[in-house]
Short mmCIF file of C-alpha atoms in Angstrom, two decimals:
data_model
loop_
_atom_site.label_atom_id
_atom_site.label_comp_id
_atom_site.label_asym_id
_atom_site.label_seq_id
_atom_site.Cartn_x
_atom_site.Cartn_y
_atom_site.Cartn_z
CA MET A 16 -24.30 20.77 19.46
CA LEU A 17 -20.59 21.03 20.17
CA SER A 18 -20.72 17.74 22.10
CA ILE A 19 -22.56 16.03 19.23
CA THR A 20 -20.04 17.40 16.71
CA PHE A 21 -17.07 16.13 18.67
CA TYR A 22 -18.81 12.81 19.30
CA ASN A 23 -19.31 12.25 15.55
CA GLN A 24 -15.74 13.27 14.76
CA PHE A 25 -14.41 11.00 17.51
CA SER A 26 -16.58 8.10 16.31
CA ASN A 27 -15.35 8.46 12.72
CA THR A 28 -11.74 8.69 13.88
CA ILE A 29 -12.10 5.52 15.99
CA ASP A 30 -13.65 3.65 13.03
CA ASP A 31 -10.79 4.73 10.78
CA ARG A 32 -8.10 3.87 13.35
CA ILE A 33 -9.54 0.41 14.10
CA LEU A 34 -9.83 -0.43 10.39
CA ARG A 35 -6.25 0.76 9.79
CA GLN A 36 -5.04 -1.33 12.75
CA LEU A 37 -6.88 -4.43 11.50
CA ASN A 38 -5.56 -3.84 7.97
CA SER A 39 -1.99 -3.70 9.31
CA ILE A 40 -2.57 -6.93 11.28
CA LYS A 41 -4.12 -8.61 8.23
CA THR A 42 -1.24 -7.50 5.99
CA LEU A 43 1.32 -8.85 8.48
CA LYS A 44 -0.44 -12.23 8.73
CA LYS A 45 -0.84 -12.38 4.94
CA VAL A 46 2.89 -11.80 4.47
CA GLN A 47 3.69 -14.41 7.16
CA ILE A 48 1.42 -17.03 5.57
CA GLU A 49 2.74 -16.37 2.06
CA SER A 50 6.30 -16.58 3.41
CA LEU A 51 5.47 -19.86 5.20
CA LEU A 52 3.97 -21.35 2.02
CA GLN A 53 6.97 -20.22 -0.05
CA ASN A 54 9.46 -21.64 2.47
CA GLU A 55 7.58 -24.96 2.61
CA TRP A 56 7.53 -25.09 -1.20
CA ASP A 57 11.23 -24.25 -1.53
CA ALA A 58 12.13 -26.93 1.03
CA PHE A 59 9.96 -29.52 -0.71
CA VAL A 60 11.35 -28.68 -4.15
CA SER A 61 14.94 -28.96 -2.92
CA ASN A 62 14.29 -32.28 -1.14
CA HIS A 63 11.17 -34.18 -2.17
CA THR A 64 12.54 -37.66 -1.72
CA SER A 65 10.24 -38.11 1.28
CA SER A 66 6.65 -37.36 0.39
CA ASP A 67 3.17 -38.21 1.61
CA SER A 68 0.68 -40.37 -0.25
CA LEU A 69 -2.68 -38.70 -0.88
CA ASP A 70 -4.41 -41.96 0.04
CA SER A 71 -2.55 -42.07 3.35
CA LEU A 72 -3.83 -38.55 4.01
CA ASN A 73 -7.43 -39.66 3.25
CA ILE A 74 -7.44 -37.33 0.24
CA HIS A 75 -9.02 -38.65 -2.96
CA VAL A 76 -8.30 -36.29 -5.84
CA PRO A 77 -9.24 -37.00 -9.49
CA ASN A 78 -6.15 -37.09 -11.71
CA GLU A 79 -7.48 -34.33 -13.98
CA VAL A 80 -7.44 -31.86 -11.06
CA ILE A 81 -3.63 -31.97 -10.77
CA LYS A 82 -2.49 -30.32 -14.01
CA SER A 83 0.90 -29.02 -12.88
CA SER A 84 3.22 -28.63 -9.93
CA GLY A 85 2.19 -26.15 -7.25
CA ILE A 86 0.31 -25.60 -4.01
CA TYR A 87 -3.26 -26.92 -3.94
CA ASP A 88 -6.24 -26.70 -1.60
CA PHE A 89 -7.57 -30.29 -1.40
CA THR A 90 -9.91 -29.67 1.55
CA ASN A 91 -12.97 -30.58 -0.55
CA TYR A 92 -11.37 -33.94 -1.40
CA HIS A 93 -10.50 -34.90 2.19
CA GLN A 94 -12.59 -37.77 3.50
CA ASP A 95 -13.34 -35.97 6.79
CA GLY A 96 -13.34 -32.44 5.38
CA ASN A 97 -10.14 -31.48 7.21
CA THR A 98 -8.19 -28.51 5.90
CA SER A 99 -5.59 -29.85 3.46
CA ILE A 100 -3.05 -27.48 1.89
CA VAL A 101 -0.87 -29.80 -0.22
CA LEU A 102 2.44 -29.27 -2.04
CA VAL A 103 2.45 -31.11 -5.40
CA ILE A 104 5.38 -31.83 -7.72
CA LYS A 105 4.38 -33.47 -10.99
CA GLU A 106 7.21 -35.10 -12.95
CA GLY A 107 5.72 -36.81 -15.96
CA TYR A 108 3.24 -39.38 -14.65
CA GLU A 109 4.81 -39.37 -11.20
CA ILE A 110 3.22 -37.14 -8.56
CA LYS A 111 4.87 -36.36 -5.24
CA THR A 112 2.88 -34.64 -2.51
CA LYS A 113 3.32 -33.26 0.98
CA CYS A 114 0.62 -31.84 3.25
CA ILE A 115 1.51 -28.61 5.07
CA ASN A 116 1.13 -28.83 8.82
CA GLN A 117 -2.06 -26.85 9.49
CA ASP A 118 -0.82 -25.98 12.99
CA LYS A 119 1.81 -23.67 11.48
CA ILE A 120 -0.86 -21.63 9.69
CA THR A 121 -3.17 -21.75 12.71
CA ALA A 122 -0.37 -20.46 14.98
CA ILE A 123 -0.03 -17.37 12.78
CA LEU A 124 -3.77 -16.73 12.68
CA LEU A 125 -4.34 -17.25 16.43
CA GLU A 126 -1.95 -14.41 17.34
CA ARG A 127 -4.43 -11.69 18.38
CA THR A 128 -2.19 -8.88 19.59
CA GLY A 129 -3.94 -5.53 19.06
CA MET A 130 -7.32 -7.15 18.21
CA GLY A 131 -9.08 -6.90 21.59
CA ASN A 132 -11.10 -9.69 23.21
CA SER A 133 -13.25 -10.42 20.15
CA GLY A 134 -10.55 -10.22 17.49
CA GLU A 135 -10.12 -13.11 15.04
CA SER A 136 -8.14 -13.90 11.87
CA TYR A 137 -9.09 -16.75 9.55
CA LEU A 138 -8.85 -18.10 5.99
CA VAL A 139 -11.68 -18.79 3.53
CA GLY A 140 -11.54 -20.94 0.39
CA GLN A 141 -13.15 -20.45 -3.01
CA ASP A 142 -16.16 -22.50 -1.87
CA PHE A 143 -16.82 -19.79 0.78
CA LYS A 144 -15.94 -22.20 3.58
CA MET A 145 -13.35 -21.78 6.30
CA ARG A 146 -9.84 -23.18 5.99
CA SER A 147 -8.78 -22.39 9.56
CA PRO A 148 -10.42 -23.04 12.97
CA SER A 149 -12.97 -20.56 14.31
CA ARG A 150 -12.32 -19.35 17.86
CA PHE A 151 -16.07 -18.91 18.31
CA LEU A 152 -17.02 -22.35 16.91
CA PRO A 153 -14.03 -24.46 18.01
CA LYS A 154 -15.88 -27.79 17.86
CA LYS A 155 -16.96 -27.42 14.23
CA THR A 156 -14.77 -28.55 11.33
CA PRO A 157 -13.66 -25.40 9.45
CA SER A 158 -14.90 -26.73 6.10
CA ASN A 159 -18.42 -26.97 7.58
CA ILE A 160 -18.53 -23.24 8.39
CA VAL A 161 -19.89 -21.12 5.52
CA VAL A 162 -18.47 -17.58 5.26
CA ASN A 163 -20.56 -15.81 2.63
CA THR A 164 -19.80 -12.28 3.82
CA LYS A 165 -19.34 -9.01 1.95
CA GLY A 166 -15.56 -9.04 2.49
CA VAL A 167 -15.10 -12.58 1.09
CA ILE A 168 -17.32 -11.89 -1.92
CA ASP A 169 -15.49 -8.60 -2.66
CA ALA A 170 -12.04 -10.21 -2.30
CA PHE A 171 -12.81 -13.13 -4.64
CA SER A 172 -14.69 -11.06 -7.23
CA SER A 173 -12.10 -8.26 -7.53
CA LYS A 174 -8.93 -10.15 -6.43
CA LYS A 175 -8.20 -7.25 -4.05
CA GLU A 176 -5.03 -7.53 -2.00
CA SER A 177 -6.50 -5.15 0.57
CA GLY A 178 -9.99 -4.07 1.59
CA LYS A 179 -11.83 -3.05 4.74
CA GLY A 180 -15.28 -2.19 6.01
CA VAL A 181 -17.99 -2.76 8.60
CA PHE A 182 -20.49 -5.59 7.97
CA LYS A 183 -21.85 -8.83 9.44
CA ASP A 184 -19.51 -11.81 9.75
CA TYR A 185 -20.31 -15.54 9.43
CA ARG A 186 -22.00 -15.42 12.89
CA GLY A 187 -24.29 -12.58 11.83
CA VAL A 188 -22.46 -10.17 14.16
CA GLU A 189 -21.49 -6.64 13.07
CA VAL A 190 -17.68 -6.45 12.89
CA TYR A 191 -14.84 -4.25 11.72
CA SER A 192 -13.18 -6.28 8.97
CA ALA A 193 -9.95 -6.03 6.96
CA TYR A 194 -9.56 -8.58 4.18
CA GLY A 195 -7.21 -9.47 1.34
CA PHE A 196 -6.76 -12.01 -1.46
CA ILE A 197 -3.96 -14.59 -1.27
CA ASN A 198 -2.95 -15.91 -4.68
CA VAL A 199 -0.02 -18.30 -4.29
CA SER A 200 0.60 -20.81 -7.09
CA ASN A 201 -2.70 -22.72 -7.59
CA LEU A 202 -3.93 -21.68 -4.14
CA ASN A 203 -6.72 -19.08 -3.92
CA LEU A 204 -7.66 -18.01 -0.40
CA VAL A 205 -9.01 -14.92 1.38
CA ILE A 206 -7.60 -13.83 4.75
CA LEU A 207 -9.75 -11.76 7.13
CA SER A 208 -8.91 -10.00 10.39
CA GLU A 209 -12.03 -8.91 12.31
CA MET A 210 -13.14 -7.39 15.59
CA ASP A 211 -16.66 -7.09 17.03
CA LEU A 212 -18.23 -3.66 16.53
CA SER A 213 -19.85 -3.83 19.96
CA GLU A 214 -16.51 -4.20 21.76
CA ALA A 215 -14.89 -1.25 19.97
CA THR A 216 -17.90 1.05 20.33
CA ALA A 217 -18.75 0.18 23.96
CA PRO A 218 -16.94 3.28 25.29
CA LEU A 219 -18.68 5.38 22.64
CA GLN A 220 -22.09 4.13 23.75
CA LYS A 221 -21.27 5.01 27.35
CA LEU A 222 -20.08 8.42 26.19
CA LYS A 223 -23.28 8.88 24.20
CA ILE A 224 -25.44 8.08 27.24
CA ARG A 225 -23.38 10.45 29.38
CA LEU A 226 -23.68 13.21 26.79
CA LEU A 227 -27.47 12.80 26.63
CA GLY A 228 -27.68 12.83 30.42
CA LEU A 229 -25.41 15.86 30.55
CA ILE A 230 -27.54 17.68 27.96
CA PHE A 231 -30.69 16.91 29.96
CA ILE A 232 -29.12 18.10 33.23
CA ILE A 233 -27.74 21.23 31.57
CA MET A 234 -31.15 22.04 30.09
CA LEU A 235 -32.85 21.49 33.45
CA VAL A 236 -30.28 23.59 35.30
CA ALA A 237 -30.48 26.23 32.59
CA ILE A 238 -34.23 26.55 33.01
CA VAL A 239 -33.89 26.93 36.78
CA LEU A 240 -30.94 29.30 36.50
CA SER A 241 -32.64 31.34 33.82
CA LEU A 242 -35.40 32.21 36.26
CA PHE A 243 -32.83 33.00 38.93
CA LEU A 244 -30.50 34.86 36.58
CA THR A 245 -33.34 36.89 35.18
CA LYS A 246 -33.73 38.44 38.60
CA ILE A 247 -29.97 38.89 38.94
CA ILE A 248 -29.68 40.51 35.52
CA THR A 249 -32.64 42.83 36.08
CA THR A 250 -31.23 43.99 39.40
CA PRO A 251 -28.26 45.89 37.93
CA VAL A 252 -30.54 47.27 35.22
CA ILE A 253 -32.89 48.59 37.92
CA ASN A 254 -29.91 49.90 39.87
CA MET A 255 -28.61 51.51 36.72
CA GLN A 256 -32.04 53.08 36.17
CA ARG A 257 -32.07 54.33 39.75
CA SER A 258 -28.53 55.61 39.39
CA LEU A 259 -29.44 57.40 36.17
CA LYS A 260 -32.42 59.01 37.90
CA ILE A 261 -30.19 60.03 40.79
CA MET A 262 -27.63 61.38 38.32
CA ALA A 263 -30.43 63.15 36.43
CA ALA A 264 -31.43 64.72 39.70
CA GLY A 265 -27.85 65.95 40.06
CA ASP A 266 -26.77 63.47 42.80
CA TYR A 267 -23.45 61.78 41.78
CA ASN A 268 -22.78 59.92 45.03
CA GLU A 269 -23.55 56.49 43.46
CA ILE A 270 -21.58 57.07 40.29
CA ASN A 271 -18.92 54.50 41.25
CA GLU A 272 -21.54 51.82 41.85
CA PHE A 273 -23.07 52.60 38.47
CA LYS A 274 -19.75 52.21 36.65
CA LYS A 275 -19.03 48.90 38.39
CA VAL A 276 -22.37 47.40 37.40
CA SER A 277 -22.16 48.55 33.78
CA ASN A 278 -18.58 47.24 33.42
CA GLU A 279 -19.60 43.80 34.66
CA ILE A 280 -22.39 43.59 32.08
CA ARG A 281 -20.14 44.79 29.27
CA GLU A 282 -17.30 42.45 30.26
CA MET A 283 -19.69 39.51 30.47
CA PHE A 284 -20.88 40.00 26.88
CA ASP A 285 -17.33 40.71 25.67
CA ALA A 286 -16.11 37.50 27.29
CA LEU A 287 -19.02 35.58 25.78
CA ALA A 288 -18.19 36.92 22.31
CA GLN A 289 -14.54 35.94 22.74
CA LEU A 290 -15.53 32.47 23.94
CA LYS A 291 -17.83 32.03 20.96
CA LYS A 292 -15.09 33.09 18.55
CA SER A 293 -12.58 30.77 20.21
CA LEU A 294 -14.91 27.77 20.09
CA GLN A 295 -15.86 28.49 16.47
CA GLY A 296 -12.17 28.48 15.57
CA ALA A 297 -11.62 25.20 17.44
CA VAL A 298 -14.60 23.51 15.77
CA ASN A 299 -13.53 24.69 12.29
CA PHE A 300 -10.01 23.46 12.97
CA SER A 301 -11.29 20.08 14.16
CA ASN A 302 -13.41 19.75 10.99
CA GLU A 303 -10.34 20.51 8.88
CA ILE A 304 -8.46 17.76 10.73
CA GLY A 305 -11.42 15.41 10.27
CA ASP A 306 -11.25 16.07 6.51
CA MET A 307 -7.47 15.33 6.71
CA ASN A 308 -6.57 18.89 5.70
CA LEU A 309 -3.39 18.78 7.74
CA ASN A 310 -2.12 22.12 6.40
CA ALA A 311 -4.80 23.99 8.36
CA GLN A 312 -3.43 26.45 10.93
CA TYR A 313 -4.74 27.32 14.40
CA GLU A 314 -3.34 29.72 16.97
CA PRO A 315 -4.10 28.93 20.64
CA LYS A 316 -5.68 31.85 22.47
CA SER A 317 -3.25 31.49 25.39
CA GLU A 318 -0.94 29.02 27.09
CA HIS A 319 -4.00 27.75 28.98
CA ASP A 320 -5.96 26.94 25.79
CA LEU A 321 -5.91 23.15 26.37
CA LEU A 322 -8.47 22.44 23.64
CA GLY A 323 -6.50 24.30 21.00
CA MET A 324 -3.21 22.71 22.04
CA SER A 325 -4.79 19.24 22.01
CA LEU A 326 -6.09 19.79 18.48
CA ILE A 327 -2.68 21.01 17.33
CA LYS A 328 -1.07 17.96 18.93
CA MET A 329 -3.59 15.72 17.15
CA ARG A 330 -2.82 17.41 13.82
CA ASP A 331 0.96 17.01 14.36
CA LYS A 332 0.49 13.31 15.19
CA LEU A 333 -1.56 12.81 12.02
CA ILE A 334 1.12 14.59 9.98
CA GLU A 335 3.75 12.34 11.53
CA PHE A 336 1.62 9.26 10.83
CA ARG A 337 1.07 10.27 7.19
CA SER A 338 4.79 10.96 6.78
CA ASN A 339 5.72 7.57 8.25
CA GLU A 340 3.11 5.88 6.07
CA THR A 341 4.59 7.54 2.97
CA LYS A 342 8.12 6.56 4.01
CA ASN A 343 7.07 2.95 4.66
CA SER A 344 5.30 2.76 1.30
CA MET A 345 8.38 4.17 -0.49
CA GLU A 346 10.68 1.79 1.39
CA THR A 347 8.48 -1.16 0.42
CA LYS A 348 8.63 -0.13 -3.25
CA ARG A 349 12.41 0.30 -3.00
CA LEU A 350 12.86 -3.15 -1.45
CA LEU A 351 10.67 -4.76 -4.13
CA VAL A 352 12.63 -3.09 -6.93
CA ASP A 353 15.97 -4.00 -5.29
CA GLY A 354 14.85 -7.61 -4.97
CA LEU A 355 13.80 -7.66 -8.63
CA GLU A 356 17.16 -6.25 -9.73
CA LYS A 357 19.07 -8.78 -7.61
CA GLU A 358 17.05 -11.62 -9.14
CA ARG A 359 17.73 -10.29 -12.65
CA GLN A 360 21.42 -10.04 -11.81
CA ARG A 361 21.42 -13.62 -10.54
CA LEU A 362 19.65 -14.90 -13.68
CA ALA A 363 22.08 -12.97 -15.89
CA ARG A 364 25.02 -14.50 -14.01
CA GLU A 365 23.49 -17.99 -14.29
CA LEU A 366 23.06 -17.58 -18.05
CA HIS A 367 26.57 -16.18 -18.51
CA ASP A 368 28.49 -18.46 -16.12
CA GLY A 369 26.34 -21.59 -16.38
CA ILE A 370 24.93 -22.06 -19.88
CA GLY A 371 27.62 -20.00 -21.65
CA PRO A 372 30.60 -22.32 -20.89
CA ILE A 373 28.49 -25.37 -21.76
CA LEU A 374 27.64 -23.96 -25.19
CA THR A 375 31.29 -22.98 -25.74
CA SER A 376 32.39 -26.53 -24.90
CA LEU A 377 29.74 -27.88 -27.27
CA LYS A 378 31.06 -25.61 -30.03
CA PHE A 379 34.63 -26.86 -29.42
CA TYR A 380 33.41 -30.45 -29.52
CA ILE A 381 31.61 -29.89 -32.83
CA GLU A 382 34.68 -28.27 -34.39
CA ASN A 383 36.95 -31.16 -33.42
CA LYS A 384 34.70 -34.25 -33.36
CA ILE A 385 32.19 -33.86 -36.19
CA GLU A 386 33.77 -35.21 -39.36
CA SER A 387 31.14 -34.08 -41.84
CA LYS A 388 31.97 -30.53 -42.87
CA THR A 389 28.35 -29.76 -43.81
CA GLN A 390 27.02 -31.01 -40.46
CA ARG A 391 29.84 -29.25 -38.61
CA LEU A 392 29.08 -25.90 -40.24
CA GLU A 393 25.33 -26.29 -39.71
CA MET A 394 25.69 -27.29 -36.03
CA LYS A 395 28.26 -24.56 -35.42
CA LYS A 396 25.87 -22.02 -36.91
CA ILE A 397 23.06 -23.14 -34.55
CA VAL A 398 25.36 -23.07 -31.49
CA ASP A 399 26.68 -19.60 -32.44
CA ALA A 400 23.10 -18.34 -32.75
CA THR A 401 22.25 -19.86 -29.36
CA ILE A 402 25.32 -18.27 -27.73
CA SER A 403 24.38 -14.92 -29.25
CA GLU A 404 20.79 -15.24 -27.98
CA ILE A 405 22.00 -16.18 -24.47
CA ARG A 406 24.35 -13.19 -24.50
CA LEU A 407 21.47 -10.88 -25.53
CA MET A 408 19.22 -12.30 -22.78
CA SER A 409 21.96 -11.91 -20.16
CA ASN A 410 22.68 -8.35 -21.29
CA ALA A 411 18.99 -7.43 -21.19
CA LEU A 412 18.62 -8.80 -17.65
CA MET A 413 21.71 -6.98 -16.34
CA PRO A 414 24.05 -5.21 -18.80
CA SER A 415 27.65 -6.03 -17.97
CA ASN A 416 28.83 -2.58 -19.05
CA LEU A 417 26.43 -0.84 -16.63
CA ASP A 418 28.91 -1.12 -13.75
CA ASP A 419 32.01 -0.80 -15.93
CA PHE A 420 31.11 2.12 -18.23
CA GLY A 421 27.93 3.65 -16.78
CA VAL A 422 24.30 3.93 -17.73
CA GLY A 423 25.04 5.94 -20.88
CA ALA A 424 27.12 3.14 -22.39
CA ALA A 425 24.57 0.52 -21.29
CA MET A 426 21.72 2.44 -22.96
CA THR A 427 23.78 2.94 -26.11
CA ASN A 428 24.49 -0.80 -26.31
CA PHE A 429 20.82 -1.64 -25.66
CA VAL A 430 19.60 0.73 -28.39
CA ASP A 431 22.17 -0.67 -30.86
CA ASN A 432 20.94 -4.22 -30.20
CA ILE A 433 17.28 -3.18 -30.63
CA LYS A 434 18.07 -1.47 -33.93
CA LYS A 435 19.45 -4.75 -35.32
CA TYR A 436 16.04 -6.39 -35.03
CA SER A 437 13.68 -3.45 -35.58
CA ASP A 438 12.92 -1.09 -38.48
CA VAL A 439 12.14 1.78 -36.07
CA ASP A 440 14.55 4.73 -36.22
CA ILE A 441 15.97 4.97 -32.67
CA VAL A 442 18.48 7.65 -31.66
CA PHE A 443 20.02 7.89 -28.18
CA GLU A 444 22.16 10.87 -27.12
CA ASP A 445 24.48 10.26 -24.15
CA LEU A 446 25.39 13.54 -22.38
CA THR A 447 26.60 12.00 -19.11
CA LYS A 448 30.01 12.78 -17.67
CA THR A 449 32.69 10.33 -18.77
CA GLU A 450 34.80 11.14 -15.70
CA HIS A 451 33.77 11.87 -12.11
CA SER A 452 30.14 11.05 -12.78
CA LYS A 453 27.90 11.35 -9.69
CA ILE A 454 25.17 9.05 -10.99
CA THR A 455 24.71 6.35 -8.34
CA LYS A 456 24.35 2.66 -9.08
CA ASN A 457 20.73 2.73 -7.92
CA GLN A 458 19.92 5.67 -10.23
CA ALA A 459 21.77 4.03 -13.13
CA ILE A 460 19.78 0.81 -12.82
CA ASN A 461 16.44 2.66 -12.58
CA ILE A 462 17.26 4.95 -15.53
CA PHE A 463 18.22 1.93 -17.64
CA ARG A 464 15.01 0.07 -16.69
CA ILE A 465 12.91 3.16 -17.49
CA GLY A 466 14.58 3.41 -20.91
CA GLN A 467 13.95 -0.30 -21.51
CA GLU A 468 10.28 0.06 -20.51
CA LEU A 469 9.70 3.11 -22.73
CA ILE A 470 11.32 1.56 -25.82
CA ASN A 471 9.58 -1.79 -25.35
CA ASN A 472 6.19 -0.05 -24.90
CA ALA A 473 6.76 2.00 -28.04
CA LEU A 474 7.69 -1.09 -30.10
CA LYS A 475 4.73 -3.13 -28.78
CA HIS A 476 1.91 -0.60 -28.60
CA ALA A 477 2.71 2.81 -30.12
CA ASN A 478 3.36 1.90 -33.81
CA ALA A 479 6.09 4.53 -33.75
CA THR A 480 8.58 5.10 -36.59
CA HIS A 481 10.96 7.46 -34.76
CA ILE A 482 12.19 7.29 -31.17
CA ARG A 483 14.51 9.88 -29.60
CA LEU A 484 16.16 9.59 -26.17
CA SER A 485 18.69 11.77 -24.37
CA LEU A 486 20.37 11.42 -20.97
CA SER A 487 22.05 14.54 -19.52
CA GLU A 488 24.01 14.87 -16.30
CA PHE A 489 24.29 18.26 -14.59
CA ASP A 490 25.87 19.29 -11.30
CA HIS A 491 22.76 18.79 -9.19
CA PHE A 492 20.34 16.70 -11.23
CA ILE A 493 19.98 14.15 -14.05
CA SER A 494 17.65 14.79 -16.99
CA PHE A 495 16.23 11.91 -19.06
CA PHE A 496 14.10 12.83 -22.11
CA TYR A 497 12.08 10.46 -24.33
CA PHE A 498 10.05 11.10 -27.53
CA ASP A 499 8.23 8.92 -30.05
CA ASP A 500 5.83 9.71 -32.89
CA GLY A 501 3.41 6.86 -32.16
CA LYS A 502 -0.34 6.88 -31.68
CA GLY A 503 -0.09 8.15 -28.10
CA PHE A 504 -2.39 7.39 -25.17
CA ASN A 505 -4.68 9.02 -22.62
CA ILE A 506 -2.74 9.22 -19.33
CA HIS A 507 -6.04 9.16 -17.36
CA GLU A 508 -7.34 6.03 -19.10
CA VAL A 509 -4.17 4.02 -19.69
CA LYS A 510 -4.19 0.55 -18.12
CA LEU A 511 -1.88 -0.08 -15.16
CA GLY A 512 -0.22 -2.98 -16.98
CA SER A 513 1.24 -0.68 -19.65
CA GLY A 514 4.37 0.04 -17.58
CA ILE A 515 3.51 3.65 -16.70
CA ILE A 516 3.07 2.71 -13.04
CA ASN A 517 6.46 0.93 -13.03
CA ILE A 518 8.12 4.05 -14.45
CA LYS A 519 6.48 6.35 -11.88
CA GLU A 520 7.46 4.05 -9.02
CA ARG A 521 11.10 3.98 -10.13
CA VAL A 522 11.11 7.79 -10.38
CA ASP A 523 9.57 8.02 -6.89
CA ILE A 524 12.21 5.65 -5.50
CA CYS A 525 14.90 8.04 -6.76
CA ASN A 526 13.01 11.06 -5.31
CA GLY A 527 12.59 12.44 -8.81
CA SER A 528 9.76 13.90 -10.89
CA VAL A 529 8.22 12.88 -14.21
CA GLN A 530 6.11 14.89 -16.65
CA ILE A 531 4.15 12.94 -19.28
CA ASN A 532 2.54 14.44 -22.37
CA SER A 533 0.94 12.25 -25.02
CA LYS A 534 -1.16 12.78 -28.10
CA GLN A 535 -1.36 11.40 -31.62
CA GLY A 536 2.09 11.65 -33.16
CA SER A 537 3.92 12.91 -30.07
CA THR A 538 4.56 11.20 -26.72
CA THR A 539 7.17 12.66 -24.36
CA PHE A 540 8.52 11.74 -20.94
CA GLU A 541 10.60 14.36 -19.09
CA ILE A 542 12.27 12.88 -16.00
CA GLU A 543 14.51 14.65 -13.50
CA LEU A 544 16.39 12.91 -10.68
CA PRO A 545 18.35 14.78 -7.98
CA ILE A 546 22.04 13.96 -7.60
CA ASP A 547 22.73 12.92 -4.00
CA ASP A 548 25.46 10.80 -2.47
CA GLU A 549 24.23 7.23 -2.34
#
């Protein structure tokens, strides 16, 4: 039973590890393909003077299919059914196209490191047909291979970026599969990384056969030994009986022999009880590890308890893996948010330094070149309104006073601008330090974005009449409090698109904590961020 228990635990662990490995490989290839498509698109957009004709590529696409610029999958329109991922720029009635070299995508998918001898990665289109060559059917055109598997159906129906499982592939072979949805521009594809179940479980099958053989041998030996041991066990009992009779007769010459035999029997059962207790503890500990309860404790019986030490080592490795996984997830979120902030900063700079001077020059031209006073005043009024709107957009993307005067001043300015266009009573209390503030730039940006998100949500969804915000800076932490008297929401049923997830992710990035309470007439967010040197 112990062997069967460990076999099942080991089998489940192998399944989980293989699926995690395939998911990591799939995610890497997905990122590489999306990056390749983006780079090809950026290069084509920047220089599309040289383009390919669809007719020269043997692609015959109805005009109504191409509605806008983007990346299209024209495989179904290729005369020979060849995979055709095409970049399209539509400028009025003029259409410029370029077909992506399929070898670049194939080179990414054919890399099989960590996937064994039967591993394979491939792409599937919305028609459930392949868009990349099959290593098992190399002579068949990919678009002639139908892939109507559970992973493809799940990815297209739910638009999942990541999924995994064990099911039959397009060959009808049981495989471990990790899959994800690629949604780039007008291109909808599913990427799958798979490995044959038989290859991964071959050692397990051998182990299973060995365990069954071992159980049979042990049972056979046990039957034979039981007959032999019965005689051995009864011998000391008979000797003990004889010794007791001799002792009852008053002869104590064999008393030493009697003690020796009785001690051996007692020690045997004591050792068996200790072994049973030790194995029970090891099995319980292994079950805790199997259930991913990594806080479970186990004390080895001695320095020679190899089983106990191995289980502790396994638990420590799982803890390390979970910690690294959490760190990688947090780092990914941080990089995404940093990229978003840099793009907002760039757009704000483009609006301020690019469009701003042009509008100022236009205003100067109107003041000096337009002779009609009525037209001049009317045009100047429009230009002033446009300049004001551009300034508001630039300030919303990246407030200029955030770096100069801090997050408190930026929030104050933002609230003042909102109050000009809204009837909602908004009050912001700035309790940050005017001098020697320890709020880092990263924290300032995230606090400002959280404030923006909360106010915008309240104005769009909450029907609130009063909004109160306060930002306090203490020696070791920052406190941000928000209140509105809107209709509230159920935190367990709120949709992910409401901004709550964005707020939680920004708090996590800053290693902070958030407490949310919401009901009719009262919604509060209490956020605390630790103050650390950046």
